[in-house]
Short mmCIF file of C-alpha atoms in Angstrom, two decimals:
data_model
loop_
_atom_site.label_atom_id
_atom_site.label_comp_id
_atom_site.label_asym_id
_atom_site.label_seq_id
_atom_site.Cartn_x
_atom_site.Cartn_y
_atom_site.Cartn_z
CA MET A 203 105.14 86.50 108.90
CA ASP A 204 102.99 87.19 105.85
CA TYR A 205 102.08 90.66 104.63
CA THR A 206 99.51 91.68 102.02
CA ALA A 207 100.92 93.89 99.28
CA VAL A 208 98.84 96.19 97.09
CA ILE A 209 100.25 96.32 93.56
CA GLU A 210 99.42 98.76 90.78
CA TYR A 211 100.86 99.24 87.30
CA CYS A 212 101.94 102.79 86.47
CA LYS A 213 101.44 103.46 82.75
CA GLU A 214 103.48 106.65 83.01
CA THR A 215 106.66 104.92 84.22
CA GLY A 216 105.98 101.38 83.02
CA LEU A 217 106.72 100.09 86.52
CA TYR A 218 104.81 98.00 89.02
CA VAL A 219 104.40 99.92 92.26
CA GLY A 220 103.55 98.25 95.53
CA TYR A 221 103.08 98.93 99.20
CA ILE A 222 102.02 97.11 102.33
CA PRO A 223 98.98 98.80 103.89
CA GLY A 224 99.57 99.93 107.45
CA LEU A 225 103.32 99.27 107.40
CA HIS A 226 104.98 102.68 107.33
CA GLY A 227 107.84 102.83 104.83
CA ALA A 228 107.04 99.53 103.11
CA HIS A 229 106.78 100.54 99.46
CA SER A 230 108.81 99.85 96.34
CA GLN A 231 108.67 99.38 92.58
CA GLY A 232 109.98 97.05 89.88
CA GLU A 233 109.92 96.40 86.15
CA THR A 234 108.16 93.05 86.78
CA ILE A 235 105.94 91.79 89.57
CA GLU A 236 108.70 89.36 90.54
CA GLU A 237 111.21 92.22 90.84
CA LEU A 238 108.69 94.24 92.85
CA ASN A 239 108.14 91.30 95.23
CA ASP A 240 111.90 90.92 95.69
CA ASN A 241 112.24 94.65 96.36
CA LEU A 242 109.34 94.70 98.83
CA THR A 243 110.82 91.70 100.64
CA GLU A 244 114.13 93.55 101.02
CA VAL A 245 112.34 96.66 102.33
CA VAL A 246 110.46 94.63 104.96
CA LYS A 247 113.68 92.86 105.99
CA MET A 248 115.38 96.26 106.46
CA LEU A 249 112.43 97.51 108.52
CA LEU A 250 112.62 94.37 110.68
CA GLU A 251 116.36 94.90 111.23
CA ASP A 252 115.56 98.36 112.61
CA GLY A 253 113.11 96.81 115.08
CA LYS A 254 109.82 95.02 114.62
CA PRO A 255 107.57 97.33 112.61
CA VAL A 256 104.12 98.02 113.93
CA VAL A 257 101.34 97.33 111.46
CA GLU A 258 99.07 100.34 111.93
CA SER A 259 96.12 98.94 109.98
CA GLU A 260 95.03 95.72 108.32
CA PHE A 261 94.09 95.19 104.66
CA VAL A 262 90.39 94.36 104.45
CA GLY A 263 89.66 94.05 100.74
CA THR A 264 88.52 95.85 97.64
CA GLN A 265 85.12 97.00 96.55
CA ILE A 266 83.64 98.11 93.23
CA LEU A 267 81.61 101.30 93.43
CA HIS A 268 78.90 101.86 90.82
CA ILE A 269 78.52 105.57 90.05
CA GLY A 270 75.65 106.81 87.92
#
C-alpha cells in the first residue's frame, strides 16, 4: 500500500521531519530525505504489525494563499 508523506525541513534542528496525514502515530525525522523515508517506512511497518492502521483522513493537496 502507498502512503503520502508530508515532509518539511526544520531550520532549527537541521532535520527533515515527516508525517503521514490521517495515520495516527506515523511521524519521524532524519538528517536526509532518504533517512526520513527509511524511518517513516519502519514506523508504518511497526504500526501494521500492531494491526492494520486506520487512515482517518486522506491527503488532498496544497494551496497557496495570497494575503494582502
